[in-house]
Amino acid sequence: MAQVLGILRTPSATAGAVRELRGAGFEKLEVYSPCPSHEIEHALDRGPSRVRIYTLVGCLTGVTLAYLMQIWMAYDWPLVIGGKPFASIPAYTIIGFEMNILFGGVLTVAGLLIHGFFLTSRRDHSAYQPSFSGDDFGCVVDCHDDQVGRVREILGEAGCAEVRVVSA
Amino acid sequence: MSNDLAEPRSLPRVPAAIFAALAALGAIAFFAGVLAEDTSARTYRVFLHNWLMWAALANGAVCVSAAFRLTNAGWQGPIQRIAESMGGFVAISFLLYWVIYLGRHELFEWVHHPVAGKEFWFEPGFTFLRDSLALVWVTFVSLFYLYISLRPTLGAAREAATGWRKSLYGFWTAGWRGEEVERDFAERRGRKMAAVVALSHAICYSLIAIDFIMSLAPEWISTMFPAYFAWGGFLSSISLLTIVCLALRNSPEVVPGFLTANRRHDLGKLIFAFSIFWMYLFWSQYFVIWYANIPEETGFIVARLGTQFLQDTWYMGGFMQRIAEPYVTWTLLVWLLVWVLPFWVLLGQRPKKTPAILGTIAVGSVLGFWLERYILVTPSLVPPSEVLAGAAITPLGWIELGIGAGFVGLFFLSFLGFGRVFPGAIPRAGG
C-alpha cells in the first residue's frame, strides 16, 4: 500500500480534488483542513454522525428518569400541594424537560469522546504537517502501489501546489 | 434567478374548474345554511372558524416570505414565490370578514348584553371598529409587502403584456428604473417591510383572537392565547406550503427538481420545530390554569378537555370516562395531528426527506388546524351541557364540510390566479 499526499491552498480546490478522487474510485481518504468547511464535508459524504444516537438515548433516558424520580419522591414523602394528587404529572414536565436536556447534552459529549478516542480506527497520521493547522489543506490518499501514478495525476489536475508519495 | 420573472399565462383549466366547483359548493352550503331558520347560527359559527383558519393562514404565508427575508435565508428559492402566491388570499379574506359582521347577532353574546366588567372593551361599535382597522392595516401591509417583493420580476412582462394585464403591470412598475436597481431596492425595502409584516401579523391576529374567539366565552382570561392563535396561523401556512410544494414538485411548469431533498429536509425542520413551539405556547398557558384552578380560567379548558381536563396523575384510572365527555376526543385528535405525530415522525432526517411521509404529516397538520379552529369556536357557543342535553357535535357535518370546501376552493383559486399574473409555481393550462 502506498500513501500519496497532495497539498492544496483553498477549500474549494480541496473539495474538488476529493470529488475527483472519489469519482475515480479512491475512497480511503484523509483530509486535513485548518478550518471547518461544509464544502469538503459534502464532498467526503461520510454520512450522518453516530453521535446523534447518544443524544436521542440520553434525552429519552433523562425525561423518563426525571418523571420516575419525581413520582417516587412524591410518594416517598407525601404532601398535598394545591389540592392536587401526590404525583401531579403536569408540574413535573419542567424538570422532565431539563433532565432531558442535561442527559442529552452529557451523553452527546460522551459519545463524541467515545467515538473520537476509542471507536475510530487508529489512523496513520504520519503525513500530517504543521502547516495543515495554518494555511494549507492536505489530502492523503491510500492506494495500491500501481495506482500511485493515477492518483498523482488526479491531484495534480485538481490544482495541488505539491504532490508527494509519503510511504510506498 | 432567471426563472424568477413574471410569465403571464392562462389558468390551468382542470384544477381551476375543480376549485371553482368547490367554491360554488361552499357558497351553496353557506346560503342553504343561513337561509334555513334552524341552521342559521350554526352556519355563521362554521363560517367563523373557517375564516379564522384561512385568514390567519394566508397572512401567515406572507409572514413565511417575510421570515425568509428577515433571516437572510438562501435555501428557499422558488418556495418563497409559492408562499407569496398563497399570501394573495389576504385581500379575499378581508372581504369575507364582513360576513362575520353580518352574522354578529348570531355569534356574539356581547352584541346583545354588555359583558360585566368588560363593558368598555366589548362595546359592539368599538370592537368592530378596532377589528376592521386592524384588518385594513394588516391587509394593506401584507399587500404592500407583496408589491415590493414582486415588483422587480415584472420588468420583462410589462413590455409583452396586453389588455388588463398591461395596465396592472404598468401600475405596479410605475417609475421603473431597470431590473438591477429594482432588485436591489426590493431587497433593502423588502427587508424593512418584512419586519413590519411580522409584527403586524402578531399584533392584529392577536387582537382577532381576543375579539372573535375569547369573546365567545367573555368571562375567560388568558394572556397567552392570542399569541398561540397568531402562531397557529404561521405554522398552518408552513404545513400548507409544504403540501403545495410537494404537489407541484413534478409539475412540468415549475423549475424542474426545485424541491430537492435538502429543501424537503428544511420544510420538515420548520414543521417540526414550530409545532413544538405551538405546543409550548399552549402548554405554558394550560399549566398555570391547571395549577391555579380559578373558575374564570378553567371554564374554557373544561369545555374542551372535560371536567378533569388532562389526566394529572400517573395512573390512567377513569381515562375512558374522561375522554367520553363532549369534545374531548376532538381536542386530543388536534394535539395528535398538530404536535404528537409531527414531533415523533419528523424527528429523524429520513422521514423529513421522504415526500410520502412529510406530505402525510403536513396534510395531518393542516387538517388538525382546521379541527383546532372548530374546537376553539364551537364549545363556547354550544357548551358541553347542551351537548349532554342532546345537541349534536358535528365537525364533519354537511355545513362544516361544505363551507370548509368553499374556503379551500376560494383559497386555491386565488393561489392559481395570483400565479397567473405574478411569478409563482402554477402549472400552465393542460400542464
Coordinates of C-alpha atoms in Angstrom, one line a residue:
Chain A
M1 CA 0.0 0.0 0.0
A2 CA 1.2 3.5 -0.8
Q3 CA 0.2 6.8 0.6
V4 CA 0.1 10.0 -1.6
L5 CA -0.2 13.5 -0.1
G6 CA -1.5 16.5 -2.1
I7 CA -1.2 20.0 -0.6
L8 CA -3.9 22.5 -1.6
R9 CA -4.5 26.1 -1.0
T10 CA -8.3 26.6 -0.9
P11 CA -11.3 24.6 0.5
S12 CA -13.0 24.5 -2.9
A13 CA -9.9 23.1 -4.6
T14 CA -9.7 20.5 -1.8
A15 CA -13.4 19.6 -2.2
G16 CA -12.8 19.4 -6.0
A17 CA -9.9 17.0 -5.5
V18 CA -11.9 14.9 -3.1
R19 CA -14.7 14.7 -5.6
E20 CA -12.4 13.7 -8.5
L21 CA -10.7 11.1 -6.3
R22 CA -13.9 9.5 -5.2
G23 CA -15.2 9.6 -8.7
A24 CA -12.1 7.6 -9.8
G25 CA -12.9 5.1 -7.0
F26 CA -10.4 6.1 -4.3
E27 CA -12.4 6.0 -1.1
K28 CA -9.6 5.8 1.5
L29 CA -9.1 9.5 2.0
E30 CA -7.9 11.6 4.9
V31 CA -8.3 15.4 4.6
Y32 CA -6.6 17.9 6.9
S33 CA -8.1 21.3 7.0
P34 CA -7.1 24.4 9.1
C35 CA -10.8 25.4 9.3
P36 CA -14.2 23.6 9.2
S37 CA -15.6 23.6 5.7
H38 CA -19.1 22.3 4.6
E39 CA -17.9 22.0 1.1
I40 CA -15.2 19.5 2.0
E41 CA -17.6 17.7 4.3
H42 CA -20.2 17.3 1.5
A43 CA -17.5 16.2 -0.9
L44 CA -16.4 13.5 1.5
D45 CA -20.0 12.5 2.2
R46 CA -19.2 10.4 5.3
G47 CA -22.9 10.1 6.2
P48 CA -24.6 11.3 9.4
S49 CA -22.6 11.0 12.6
R50 CA -23.3 8.2 15.0
V51 CA -23.1 10.7 17.9
R52 CA -26.7 11.7 17.4
I53 CA -27.9 8.3 18.7
Y54 CA -26.3 9.1 22.0
T55 CA -28.2 12.4 22.1
L56 CA -31.5 10.6 21.5
V57 CA -30.9 7.8 24.0
G58 CA -29.7 10.5 26.5
C59 CA -32.8 12.6 26.1
L60 CA -35.2 9.7 26.4
T61 CA -33.4 8.4 29.4
G62 CA -33.3 11.8 31.0
V63 CA -37.0 12.6 30.6
T64 CA -38.1 9.1 31.8
L65 CA -35.8 9.2 34.8
A66 CA -37.0 12.7 35.7
Y67 CA -40.6 11.7 35.8
L68 CA -39.9 8.5 37.7
M69 CA -37.7 10.3 40.2
Q70 CA -40.4 12.9 40.9
I71 CA -43.2 10.3 41.2
W72 CA -41.1 8.3 43.6
M73 CA -40.3 11.3 45.7
A74 CA -43.9 12.4 45.8
Y75 CA -45.0 9.1 47.2
D76 CA -42.0 8.6 49.4
W77 CA -42.8 11.9 51.3
P78 CA -46.5 12.5 50.6
L79 CA -47.5 16.2 50.8
V80 CA -50.7 17.6 49.4
I81 CA -49.9 20.7 47.5
G82 CA -52.5 23.0 46.0
G83 CA -55.2 20.2 46.3
K84 CA -53.5 18.2 43.5
P85 CA -52.8 14.5 43.5
F86 CA -49.5 13.4 45.1
A87 CA -47.9 12.7 41.7
S88 CA -49.1 15.6 39.5
I89 CA -47.7 15.0 36.1
P90 CA -48.1 18.5 34.6
A91 CA -45.9 20.0 37.3
Y92 CA -43.1 17.5 36.5
T93 CA -42.8 18.5 32.9
I94 CA -40.4 21.3 33.6
I95 CA -37.9 19.1 35.4
G96 CA -38.6 16.4 32.8
F97 CA -37.6 18.8 30.1
E98 CA -34.5 20.0 32.0
M99 CA -33.3 16.4 32.7
N100 CA -33.9 15.6 29.0
I101 CA -31.5 18.5 28.0
L102 CA -29.0 17.6 30.7
F103 CA -28.8 13.9 29.8
G104 CA -28.9 14.6 26.1
G105 CA -26.0 17.1 26.4
V106 CA -23.8 15.0 28.7
L107 CA -24.3 11.9 26.5
T108 CA -23.6 13.8 23.4
V109 CA -20.2 14.9 24.8
A110 CA -19.6 11.3 26.0
G111 CA -20.5 10.0 22.5
L112 CA -18.1 12.4 21.0
L113 CA -15.3 11.3 23.2
I114 CA -16.1 7.6 22.8
H115 CA -16.1 7.8 19.1
G116 CA -13.2 10.2 18.9
F117 CA -10.9 8.2 21.1
F118 CA -11.9 4.6 21.1
L119 CA -14.1 3.6 18.2
T120 CA -12.1 5.3 15.4
S121 CA -9.6 3.0 13.8
R122 CA -6.1 4.2 14.7
R123 CA -5.3 6.1 11.7
D124 CA -1.8 6.7 10.5
H125 CA -1.1 10.4 10.7
S126 CA 2.5 10.4 9.5
A127 CA 1.5 12.5 6.5
Y128 CA 0.4 15.4 8.8
Q129 CA 2.4 18.5 8.8
P130 CA 2.0 21.7 10.9
S131 CA 1.0 23.9 8.0
F132 CA -2.3 21.9 7.9
S133 CA -3.2 23.8 11.0
G134 CA -2.0 27.0 9.4
D135 CA -2.9 27.9 5.8
D136 CA -2.7 24.6 3.8
F137 CA -5.1 21.8 3.1
G138 CA -3.8 18.3 2.9
C139 CA -5.4 15.4 1.1
V140 CA -4.0 11.9 1.8
V141 CA -4.9 9.0 -0.4
D142 CA -4.3 5.3 0.4
C143 CA -3.9 3.3 -2.7
H144 CA -2.1 0.3 -4.2
D145 CA 1.4 0.8 -5.4
D146 CA 0.4 0.5 -9.1
Q147 CA -2.2 3.3 -8.7
V148 CA 0.3 5.9 -7.5
G149 CA 0.7 7.4 -10.9
R150 CA -3.0 7.8 -11.4
V151 CA -3.5 9.5 -8.0
R152 CA -0.6 11.9 -8.7
E153 CA -2.2 12.8 -12.0
I154 CA -5.7 13.5 -10.4
L155 CA -4.2 15.5 -7.6
G156 CA -2.1 17.5 -10.0
E157 CA -5.0 18.3 -12.2
A158 CA -7.1 19.3 -9.1
G159 CA -4.6 22.1 -8.5
C160 CA -2.3 20.8 -5.9
A161 CA 0.6 23.0 -5.0
E162 CA 2.7 19.9 -4.2
V163 CA 2.2 16.2 -4.6
R164 CA 4.4 13.6 -3.0
V165 CA 4.4 10.0 -2.1
V166 CA 4.6 9.7 1.7
S167 CA 5.1 6.0 2.0
A168 CA 5.4 3.3 -0.6
Chain B
M1 CA -32.7 33.6 -10.7
S2 CA -33.5 33.6 -14.3
N3 CA -36.9 31.9 -13.8
D4 CA -37.9 34.5 -11.2
L5 CA -39.7 36.6 -13.8
A6 CA -43.4 37.1 -14.3
E7 CA -44.7 35.0 -17.1
P8 CA -48.3 35.8 -17.8
R9 CA -50.3 32.7 -18.6
S10 CA -53.9 31.4 -18.6
L11 CA -55.4 29.5 -15.7
P12 CA -54.8 25.7 -15.7
R13 CA -58.2 24.6 -16.7
V14 CA -58.8 21.4 -14.8
P15 CA -57.6 22.5 -11.4
A16 CA -59.3 25.8 -11.8
A17 CA -62.6 24.1 -12.6
I18 CA -62.3 21.8 -9.6
F19 CA -61.5 24.7 -7.2
A20 CA -64.3 26.8 -8.7
A21 CA -66.7 23.9 -8.1
L22 CA -65.5 23.6 -4.5
A23 CA -66.0 27.4 -4.0
A24 CA -69.5 27.1 -5.5
L25 CA -70.3 24.2 -3.2
G26 CA -69.2 26.3 -0.3
A27 CA -71.4 29.2 -1.4
I28 CA -74.4 26.8 -1.8
A29 CA -73.8 25.3 1.7
F30 CA -73.5 28.7 3.2
F31 CA -76.7 30.2 1.7
A32 CA -78.7 27.0 2.3
G33 CA -77.5 27.0 5.9
V34 CA -78.1 30.7 6.5
L35 CA -81.5 30.8 5.0
A36 CA -82.8 27.9 7.0
E37 CA -84.1 29.1 10.3
D38 CA -82.7 26.2 12.4
T39 CA -79.2 26.1 10.9
S40 CA -78.5 29.9 10.6
A41 CA -76.5 30.2 13.9
R42 CA -74.6 27.0 13.1
T43 CA -73.7 28.3 9.6
Y44 CA -72.2 31.6 10.9
R45 CA -70.3 29.6 13.5
V46 CA -68.8 27.3 10.9
F47 CA -68.0 30.3 8.7
L48 CA -66.3 32.0 11.6
H49 CA -64.0 29.1 12.4
N50 CA -63.2 28.6 8.7
W51 CA -62.5 32.2 8.3
L52 CA -60.2 32.2 11.3
M53 CA -58.3 29.3 9.8
W54 CA -57.8 30.7 6.3
A55 CA -57.3 34.4 7.1
A56 CA -54.6 33.6 9.6
L57 CA -53.1 31.1 7.3
A58 CA -53.0 33.5 4.3
N59 CA -51.4 36.2 6.3
G60 CA -49.1 33.6 7.8
A61 CA -47.9 32.7 4.3
V62 CA -46.9 36.4 3.8
C63 CA -45.1 36.1 7.1
V64 CA -43.2 33.0 5.9
S65 CA -41.9 35.0 2.9
A66 CA -41.1 37.8 5.3
A67 CA -39.3 35.4 7.6
F68 CA -37.1 34.2 4.7
R69 CA -36.1 37.8 4.1
L70 CA -35.6 38.6 7.8
T71 CA -33.3 35.6 8.4
N72 CA -31.4 36.2 5.2
A73 CA -32.4 32.7 4.1
G74 CA -30.8 31.4 0.9
W75 CA -32.2 27.9 0.8
Q76 CA -35.7 28.5 -0.3
G77 CA -35.5 29.5 -4.0
P78 CA -38.9 29.4 -5.7
I79 CA -40.6 28.3 -2.4
Q80 CA -40.7 32.0 -1.4
R81 CA -42.7 32.8 -4.5
I82 CA -45.1 29.9 -3.7
A83 CA -45.6 31.3 -0.2
E84 CA -46.3 34.8 -1.7
S85 CA -48.9 33.3 -4.1
M86 CA -50.6 31.8 -1.1
G87 CA -50.5 35.2 0.6
G88 CA -52.6 36.7 -2.2
F89 CA -55.6 35.4 -0.3
V90 CA -55.3 38.2 2.3
A91 CA -57.3 40.5 0.1
I92 CA -60.2 38.0 -0.2
S93 CA -60.1 37.1 3.5
F94 CA -60.6 40.8 4.2
L95 CA -63.7 40.9 2.1
L96 CA -65.0 37.7 3.7
Y97 CA -64.6 39.3 7.1
W98 CA -67.7 41.3 6.6
V99 CA -69.8 38.1 6.6
I100 CA -68.8 37.8 10.2
Y101 CA -70.0 41.3 10.8
L102 CA -73.3 40.4 9.2
G103 CA -73.6 37.4 11.4
R104 CA -72.7 39.2 14.6
H105 CA -76.2 38.8 16.2
E106 CA -75.9 35.0 15.8
L107 CA -72.4 34.7 17.1
F108 CA -71.5 37.2 19.8
E109 CA -73.4 37.4 23.1
W110 CA -71.9 40.9 23.8
V111 CA -73.7 42.4 20.9
H112 CA -76.9 41.9 22.9
H113 CA -75.8 42.1 26.6
P114 CA -72.8 44.0 27.9
V115 CA -70.1 41.8 29.5
A116 CA -69.9 42.5 33.2
G117 CA -66.6 44.2 33.9
K118 CA -65.7 44.4 30.2
E119 CA -68.4 46.8 29.0
F120 CA -65.9 49.2 27.5
W121 CA -63.8 46.7 25.6
F122 CA -66.7 44.7 24.2
E123 CA -68.9 47.6 23.3
P124 CA -70.0 46.4 19.8
G125 CA -69.2 49.5 17.9
F126 CA -65.7 49.8 19.4
T127 CA -65.0 46.1 18.9
F128 CA -65.9 46.0 15.2
L129 CA -64.2 49.4 14.6
R130 CA -60.8 48.3 16.0
D131 CA -61.0 44.9 14.3
S132 CA -61.9 46.4 11.0
L133 CA -59.0 48.9 11.4
A134 CA -56.6 46.1 12.4
L135 CA -57.6 44.1 9.3
V136 CA -57.4 47.1 7.0
W137 CA -53.9 47.7 8.3
V138 CA -52.7 44.1 8.2
T139 CA -54.1 43.6 4.7
F140 CA -52.5 46.8 3.5
V141 CA -49.2 45.9 5.0
S142 CA -49.2 42.4 3.5
L143 CA -50.2 43.6 0.0
F144 CA -47.7 46.3 0.1
Y145 CA -45.0 43.8 1.0
L146 CA -46.1 41.6 -1.9
Y147 CA -45.9 44.6 -4.1
I148 CA -42.4 45.4 -3.1
S149 CA -41.3 41.8 -3.3
L150 CA -42.8 41.1 -6.8
R151 CA -42.1 44.4 -8.5
P152 CA -38.7 43.6 -9.9
T153 CA -40.0 40.5 -11.6
L154 CA -42.5 42.4 -13.8
G155 CA -40.0 44.3 -15.9
A156 CA -39.9 42.0 -18.9
A157 CA -43.6 41.0 -18.7
R158 CA -44.9 44.6 -18.8
E159 CA -43.4 45.1 -22.3
A160 CA -45.1 42.0 -23.7
A161 CA -48.4 42.2 -21.8
T162 CA -51.7 43.3 -23.4
G163 CA -55.1 44.1 -22.2
W164 CA -55.9 44.4 -18.5
R165 CA -52.5 42.9 -17.5
K166 CA -50.8 45.8 -19.3
S167 CA -52.5 48.4 -17.1
L168 CA -51.9 46.2 -14.0
Y169 CA -48.2 45.8 -14.7
G170 CA -48.0 49.5 -15.7
F171 CA -49.4 50.4 -12.3
W172 CA -47.1 48.0 -10.4
T173 CA -44.0 49.1 -12.3
A174 CA -44.6 52.9 -12.3
G175 CA -41.3 54.6 -12.3
W176 CA -39.3 51.6 -13.4
R177 CA -35.5 52.0 -13.1
G178 CA -34.2 48.9 -14.6
E179 CA -34.2 45.4 -13.2
E180 CA -30.9 45.6 -11.3
V181 CA -31.8 48.7 -9.4
E182 CA -35.3 47.4 -8.7
R183 CA -34.0 44.1 -7.3
D184 CA -31.5 45.9 -5.1
F185 CA -34.3 48.3 -3.9
A186 CA -36.7 45.4 -3.3
E187 CA -34.1 43.7 -1.3
R188 CA -33.5 46.6 1.0
R189 CA -37.0 47.9 1.3
G190 CA -38.4 44.4 1.4
R191 CA -36.4 43.6 4.5
K192 CA -37.7 46.6 6.3
M193 CA -41.3 45.8 5.3
A194 CA -40.8 42.2 6.4
A195 CA -40.3 43.3 9.9
V196 CA -43.5 45.3 9.7
V197 CA -45.4 42.4 8.3
A198 CA -44.2 40.0 11.0
L199 CA -45.1 42.5 13.8
S200 CA -48.5 43.4 12.2
H201 CA -49.4 39.7 12.0
A202 CA -48.6 39.1 15.6
I203 CA -50.5 42.2 16.8
C204 CA -53.5 42.1 14.6
Y205 CA -54.2 38.4 14.7
S206 CA -53.8 38.5 18.5
L207 CA -56.5 41.1 18.5
I208 CA -58.6 38.9 16.3
A209 CA -58.1 36.0 18.7
I210 CA -59.3 38.2 21.6
D211 CA -62.3 39.6 19.9
F212 CA -63.5 36.7 17.8
I213 CA -62.5 33.6 19.9
M214 CA -62.0 34.6 23.5
S215 CA -65.0 36.9 23.4
L216 CA -67.2 33.9 22.7
A217 CA -66.6 32.9 26.3
P218 CA -66.3 36.5 27.5
E219 CA -65.5 35.7 31.1
W220 CA -62.4 33.8 30.2
I221 CA -59.0 35.3 30.8
S222 CA -55.8 34.3 29.1
T223 CA -52.7 36.3 28.2
M224 CA -51.0 33.6 26.1
F225 CA -54.0 32.5 24.0
P226 CA -53.7 35.4 21.4
A227 CA -50.1 34.6 20.7
Y228 CA -50.9 30.9 20.5
F229 CA -53.6 31.7 17.8
A230 CA -51.4 34.0 15.8
W231 CA -48.6 31.4 15.9
G232 CA -51.1 28.8 14.7
G233 CA -51.6 30.9 11.5
F234 CA -47.9 30.8 10.8
L235 CA -47.5 27.1 11.4
S236 CA -50.5 26.1 9.4
S237 CA -49.3 28.1 6.5
I238 CA -45.9 26.3 6.6
S239 CA -47.7 23.0 6.6
L240 CA -49.9 24.0 3.6
L241 CA -46.8 25.4 1.9
T242 CA -45.2 22.0 2.2
I243 CA -48.2 20.3 0.7
V244 CA -48.3 22.7 -2.2
C245 CA -44.6 22.3 -2.8
L246 CA -44.9 18.5 -2.7
A247 CA -47.9 18.6 -5.0
L248 CA -46.1 20.8 -7.6
R249 CA -42.7 19.1 -7.4
N250 CA -43.3 17.0 -10.6
S251 CA -45.2 19.7 -12.5
P252 CA -43.6 20.5 -15.8
E253 CA -44.0 24.2 -15.3
V254 CA -42.1 24.8 -12.1
V255 CA -38.4 24.8 -12.0
P256 CA -37.6 21.1 -12.6
G257 CA -36.5 19.4 -9.4
F258 CA -36.8 22.5 -7.3
L259 CA -37.9 20.5 -4.3
T260 CA -34.6 18.9 -3.6
A261 CA -34.1 16.5 -0.6
N262 CA -32.4 19.4 1.2
R263 CA -35.4 21.7 0.8
R264 CA -37.7 18.9 1.9
H265 CA -35.5 18.5 4.9
D266 CA -35.7 22.2 5.7
L267 CA -39.5 22.3 5.3
G268 CA -39.7 19.3 7.6
K269 CA -37.5 21.0 10.1
L270 CA -39.8 24.1 10.1
I271 CA -42.9 22.0 10.8
F272 CA -41.1 20.0 13.4
A273 CA -39.6 23.0 15.3
F274 CA -42.6 25.3 15.1
S275 CA -45.1 22.6 16.1
I276 CA -43.0 22.2 19.3
F277 CA -43.3 26.0 19.8
W278 CA -47.1 25.8 19.2
M279 CA -47.5 23.1 21.8
Y280 CA -45.2 25.0 24.1
L281 CA -47.3 28.2 23.9
F282 CA -50.4 26.2 24.7
W283 CA -48.8 24.3 27.5
S284 CA -47.4 27.3 29.3
Q285 CA -51.0 28.7 29.5
Y286 CA -52.5 25.4 30.3
F287 CA -50.0 24.8 33.1
V288 CA -50.8 27.9 35.1
I289 CA -54.6 27.4 34.6
W290 CA -54.3 23.8 35.8
Y291 CA -52.2 24.9 38.8
A292 CA -54.3 27.9 40.0
N293 CA -57.6 26.2 39.3
I294 CA -59.6 29.5 39.2
P295 CA -63.1 29.1 37.8
E296 CA -62.8 32.1 35.3
E297 CA -59.8 30.4 33.8
T298 CA -60.7 26.7 33.9
G299 CA -64.1 27.1 32.2
F300 CA -62.5 27.4 28.7
I301 CA -60.4 24.3 29.2
V302 CA -63.1 22.3 30.9
A303 CA -65.4 22.8 27.9
R304 CA -62.7 21.3 25.6
L305 CA -60.8 18.8 27.7
G306 CA -63.5 17.6 30.1
T307 CA -64.2 18.3 33.8
Q308 CA -60.9 16.7 34.9
F309 CA -59.0 18.2 31.9
L310 CA -55.9 16.2 31.3
Q311 CA -55.1 13.2 33.4
D312 CA -53.0 14.9 36.1
T313 CA -51.6 11.9 37.8
W314 CA -49.6 8.9 36.5
Y315 CA -52.2 6.1 36.7
M316 CA -54.7 6.1 34.0
G317 CA -57.8 5.2 36.0
G318 CA -61.1 6.6 34.6
F319 CA -59.4 7.6 31.3
M320 CA -62.2 6.2 29.2
Q321 CA -64.8 8.1 31.1
R322 CA -62.8 11.3 30.8
I323 CA -62.4 11.1 27.0
A324 CA -66.1 10.3 26.7
E325 CA -67.0 13.8 27.7
P326 CA -68.1 16.2 24.9
Y327 CA -65.4 17.5 22.6
V328 CA -62.5 15.7 24.4
T329 CA -61.7 13.2 21.7
W330 CA -61.6 16.0 19.1
T331 CA -59.3 18.1 21.2
L332 CA -57.0 15.2 21.7
L333 CA -57.1 14.5 18.0
V334 CA -55.9 18.0 17.3
W335 CA -52.9 17.5 19.5
L336 CA -52.2 14.2 17.9
L337 CA -52.3 15.8 14.4
V338 CA -50.6 19.1 15.0
W339 CA -47.9 18.1 17.6
V340 CA -47.6 14.4 18.6
L341 CA -47.3 13.0 15.1
P342 CA -45.1 15.8 13.6
F343 CA -42.8 15.5 16.6
W344 CA -42.2 11.8 16.6
V345 CA -42.4 11.1 12.9
L346 CA -40.3 14.1 11.8
L347 CA -37.6 13.5 14.5
G348 CA -35.3 11.7 12.1
Q349 CA -33.7 13.0 9.0
R350 CA -35.0 10.5 6.5
P351 CA -38.8 10.9 7.2
K352 CA -38.3 14.7 6.6
K353 CA -36.8 14.0 3.2
T354 CA -39.3 11.3 2.1
P355 CA -42.1 13.0 0.2
A356 CA -44.8 10.5 1.3
I357 CA -44.1 10.8 5.0
L358 CA -43.5 14.5 5.0
G359 CA -46.7 15.0 2.9
T360 CA -48.8 12.9 5.2
I361 CA -47.7 14.7 8.3
A362 CA -48.3 18.1 6.6
V363 CA -51.8 17.1 5.5
G364 CA -52.5 15.9 9.0
S365 CA -51.2 19.2 10.4
V366 CA -53.5 21.3 8.2
L367 CA -56.5 19.1 9.0
G368 CA -55.5 19.3 12.6
F369 CA -55.6 23.1 12.4
W370 CA -59.0 23.0 10.7
L371 CA -60.3 20.9 13.6
E372 CA -58.5 23.1 16.1
R373 CA -60.3 26.2 14.9
Y374 CA -63.5 24.3 15.2
I375 CA -62.6 23.3 18.8
L376 CA -61.7 26.9 19.6
V377 CA -65.0 28.3 18.5
T378 CA -67.7 25.7 18.9
P379 CA -67.6 24.6 22.6
S380 CA -68.0 28.3 23.6
L381 CA -71.3 28.6 21.6
V382 CA -72.6 25.0 22.1
P383 CA -71.3 24.3 25.6
P384 CA -70.9 20.7 26.8
S385 CA -74.0 21.0 28.9
E386 CA -76.0 21.5 25.8
V387 CA -74.3 18.5 24.1
L388 CA -75.2 16.3 27.1
A389 CA -78.8 17.6 26.7
G390 CA -78.9 16.4 23.2
A391 CA -77.2 18.9 20.9
A392 CA -75.0 17.2 18.2
I393 CA -71.3 17.6 17.8
T394 CA -70.8 17.8 14.0
P395 CA -67.3 18.8 13.0
L396 CA -67.8 16.8 9.8
G397 CA -71.5 17.7 9.1
W398 CA -72.6 18.9 5.7
I399 CA -72.4 22.6 6.6
E400 CA -68.9 22.2 8.1
L401 CA -67.6 20.2 5.1
G402 CA -69.4 22.4 2.6
I403 CA -68.1 25.7 3.9
G404 CA -64.7 24.1 4.5
A405 CA -64.6 23.0 0.9
G406 CA -65.7 26.5 -0.2
F407 CA -62.8 28.1 1.6
V408 CA -60.3 25.5 0.1
G409 CA -61.7 26.3 -3.4
L410 CA -61.5 30.0 -2.9
F411 CA -58.0 29.9 -1.5
F412 CA -56.6 27.8 -4.3
L413 CA -58.5 29.8 -7.0
S414 CA -56.8 32.9 -5.5
F415 CA -53.5 30.9 -5.5
L416 CA -53.8 29.9 -9.1
G417 CA -55.0 33.4 -10.1
F418 CA -52.1 35.0 -8.4
G419 CA -49.6 32.7 -10.1
R420 CA -51.3 33.6 -13.4
V421 CA -50.1 37.2 -13.1
F422 CA -47.0 37.0 -11.0
P423 CA -44.2 34.6 -10.8
G424 CA -45.3 31.6 -8.8
A425 CA -45.3 28.0 -9.4
I426 CA -48.5 27.1 -11.2
P427 CA -49.0 24.6 -13.9
R428 CA -49.9 26.0 -17.3
A429 CA -53.2 25.1 -19.0
G430 CA -53.3 21.4 -19.7
G431 CA -49.9 21.0 -18.0

